[in-house]
Amino acid sequence: FRRPDSHVLQMDANHLAFPKTSFDVVVAAFVVHLVDNAALVVAEVLRVLAPGGLVAIAIPGGEPQTELAEPDPVPGLYGEFAQYLPPDGSMGMELDVADLLARAGFVDVPTNIEVCLEVPDAQTYWDWTLTHGSRAFVDDLPADRRAEFHDRMLAQLSSQELITLQRTAALCTARRPL
């Protein structure tokens, strides 16, 4: 999208190019579990936050809270195909964000969040899958398993009258001490 009033910077999360206490709020959505050294990134967030500043970190995880008439079959499919991923793939590591924030000196408040979206058809669901972090999962599969994953996802979703994308995440918010 085009926003003439926005300014985008790309930089190394381990060494943010901002002075100390530059921000009142920092958001890291679905990125901290993908970096090599999450503790270093969180230390950088602490450095650039003003005293009392807020950080919000979201990572995949958490348990679904909403009981759907036709449950989303795709998370189970991901679990089944995870065995075909390379050991050094790009899907990130398991991470206890609340513990990570506490060890860095933050005061944390963990929460789970959930999103349920109706999707018009199986192809739209597949297209959505390729627009975010799940694309790394798909790309890391061997070519034959990737094709099988695609075909099975479309077949499972096409058999449903109502397709609902249901995703959960672990969200931790924390404040830099005053």
Coordinates of C-alpha atoms in Angstrom, one line a residue:
F1 CA 0.0 0.0 0.0
R2 CA 1.1 3.6 -0.5
R3 CA 1.2 6.0 2.4
P4 CA 3.2 9.2 1.6
D5 CA 3.2 10.0 5.3
S6 CA 4.9 6.8 6.4
H7 CA 8.6 6.1 6.7
V8 CA 9.9 2.5 6.6
L9 CA 13.3 1.4 7.9
Q10 CA 14.9 -2.0 7.6
M11 CA 17.5 -2.9 10.1
D12 CA 19.1 -5.6 12.2
A13 CA 16.9 -6.4 15.2
N14 CA 20.0 -7.2 17.2
H15 CA 21.2 -3.6 16.8
L16 CA 18.4 -1.1 16.4
A17 CA 19.5 2.2 14.9
F18 CA 17.7 4.3 17.5
P19 CA 18.9 6.2 20.5
K20 CA 18.1 4.9 24.0
T21 CA 14.5 5.6 25.2
S22 CA 13.3 6.6 21.8
F23 CA 9.8 5.0 21.9
D24 CA 6.8 4.7 24.1
V25 CA 5.5 1.5 22.4
V26 CA 7.3 -1.3 20.5
V27 CA 5.4 -4.0 18.7
A28 CA 7.1 -7.2 17.5
A29 CA 4.4 -9.3 15.9
F30 CA 5.4 -12.8 14.8
V31 CA 9.1 -12.1 14.5
V32 CA 10.9 -12.8 17.8
H33 CA 10.6 -16.6 17.5
L34 CA 12.4 -16.3 14.1
V35 CA 15.6 -14.5 15.2
D36 CA 18.8 -16.3 16.2
N37 CA 19.1 -14.6 19.6
A38 CA 15.7 -13.6 21.0
A39 CA 17.3 -12.4 24.3
L40 CA 19.5 -9.9 22.4
V41 CA 16.5 -8.6 20.5
V42 CA 14.5 -8.1 23.7
A43 CA 17.4 -6.3 25.3
E44 CA 17.4 -4.0 22.3
V45 CA 13.7 -3.4 22.7
L46 CA 14.3 -2.6 26.4
R47 CA 17.1 -0.1 25.4
V48 CA 14.9 1.8 23.0
L49 CA 11.8 2.0 25.2
A50 CA 11.3 5.0 27.4
P51 CA 10.8 4.3 31.1
G52 CA 7.2 2.9 31.5
G53 CA 7.2 2.2 27.8
L54 CA 5.1 -0.8 26.5
V55 CA 6.2 -3.7 24.4
A56 CA 3.8 -6.2 22.8
I57 CA 5.2 -9.4 21.4
A58 CA 3.1 -12.0 19.6
I59 CA 4.2 -15.5 18.5
P60 CA 2.2 -18.4 17.1
G61 CA 0.7 -20.6 19.8
G62 CA -2.0 -20.8 22.3
E63 CA -5.2 -22.9 22.4
P64 CA -8.3 -22.2 20.4
Q65 CA -11.1 -20.7 22.5
T66 CA -14.0 -20.7 20.0
E67 CA -15.8 -24.0 19.2
L68 CA -16.6 -23.9 15.5
A69 CA -19.4 -25.8 13.8
E70 CA -16.8 -27.1 11.3
P71 CA -13.4 -26.9 12.9
D72 CA -10.5 -25.6 10.8
P73 CA -8.7 -28.8 9.7
V74 CA -5.6 -27.0 8.5
P75 CA -3.7 -26.8 11.9
G76 CA -3.8 -30.6 12.1
L77 CA -2.4 -30.8 8.5
Y78 CA 0.5 -28.6 9.5
G79 CA 1.2 -30.9 12.5
E80 CA 1.2 -33.9 10.2
F81 CA 3.5 -32.4 7.6
A82 CA 5.9 -30.8 10.1
Q83 CA 7.9 -34.1 10.2
Y84 CA 9.0 -33.3 6.6
L85 CA 10.6 -30.0 7.5
P86 CA 14.4 -29.7 7.5
P87 CA 15.9 -29.5 11.1
D88 CA 17.3 -26.0 10.4
G89 CA 14.3 -24.7 8.6
S90 CA 12.9 -21.2 8.8
M91 CA 9.9 -21.7 11.1
G92 CA 11.6 -20.5 14.2
M93 CA 11.9 -21.8 17.7
E94 CA 9.6 -22.5 20.6
L95 CA 9.8 -19.5 22.9
D96 CA 8.5 -18.6 26.4
V97 CA 8.0 -14.9 25.8
A98 CA 6.8 -14.1 29.3
D99 CA 10.0 -15.7 30.7
L100 CA 12.2 -13.9 28.1
L101 CA 10.7 -10.5 29.0
A102 CA 11.0 -11.1 32.8
R103 CA 14.7 -12.1 32.4
A104 CA 15.3 -8.9 30.5
G105 CA 13.8 -6.8 33.3
F106 CA 10.3 -6.3 32.0
V107 CA 7.1 -6.7 34.0
D108 CA 5.0 -9.0 31.9
V109 CA 1.3 -9.8 31.4
P110 CA 0.8 -12.9 29.1
T111 CA -2.5 -13.3 27.2
N112 CA -3.8 -15.6 24.4
I113 CA -5.5 -14.1 21.4
E114 CA -7.6 -15.7 18.7
V115 CA -8.8 -14.8 15.3
C116 CA -11.7 -16.5 13.5
L117 CA -12.3 -15.4 9.9
E118 CA -14.8 -16.8 7.4
V119 CA -13.1 -17.6 4.1
P120 CA -15.1 -17.8 0.8
D121 CA -13.4 -20.8 -0.6
A122 CA -10.4 -23.2 -0.3
Q123 CA -8.3 -21.3 -2.9
T124 CA -8.6 -18.1 -1.0
Y125 CA -7.5 -19.9 2.2
W126 CA -4.4 -21.3 0.3
D127 CA -3.6 -17.8 -1.1
W128 CA -3.8 -16.4 2.4
T129 CA -1.4 -19.1 3.6
L130 CA 1.2 -17.9 1.2
T131 CA 1.0 -14.2 2.4
H132 CA 2.6 -14.5 5.8
G133 CA 4.8 -16.8 8.0
S134 CA 3.1 -20.0 6.9
R135 CA 4.7 -19.5 3.6
A136 CA 8.1 -20.4 5.2
F137 CA 6.5 -23.7 6.3
V138 CA 5.2 -24.4 2.8
D139 CA 8.5 -23.4 1.1
D140 CA 10.6 -25.6 3.6
L141 CA 8.7 -28.7 2.6
P142 CA 10.3 -31.0 -0.1
A143 CA 8.6 -30.3 -3.5
D144 CA 6.6 -33.6 -3.5
R145 CA 5.3 -33.0 0.1
R146 CA 4.5 -29.4 -0.8
A147 CA 2.3 -30.5 -3.6
E148 CA 0.7 -33.1 -1.4
F149 CA 0.1 -30.5 1.4
H150 CA -1.5 -28.1 -1.1
D151 CA -3.8 -30.8 -2.6
R152 CA -4.9 -32.1 0.8
M153 CA -5.5 -28.7 2.2
L154 CA -7.7 -27.8 -0.8
A155 CA -9.5 -31.1 -0.6
Q156 CA -10.2 -30.9 3.1
L157 CA -11.4 -27.3 2.9
S158 CA -13.5 -27.8 -0.2
S159 CA -15.5 -30.5 1.6
Q160 CA -16.7 -27.9 4.2
E161 CA -19.8 -25.8 3.8
L162 CA -18.4 -23.0 5.8
I163 CA -14.6 -22.4 5.9
T164 CA -13.3 -20.6 9.0
L165 CA -9.7 -19.8 9.4
Q166 CA -9.0 -20.1 13.2
R167 CA -5.6 -19.1 14.5
T168 CA -4.3 -18.5 18.0
A169 CA -1.3 -16.6 19.2
A170 CA 0.5 -16.0 22.5
L171 CA 0.6 -12.3 23.2
C172 CA 2.7 -10.8 26.0
T173 CA 2.6 -7.2 26.9
A174 CA 5.2 -5.8 29.3
R175 CA 6.4 -2.4 30.5
R176 CA 9.9 -1.1 31.0
P177 CA 10.3 -0.3 34.7
L178 CA 10.2 3.4 35.5

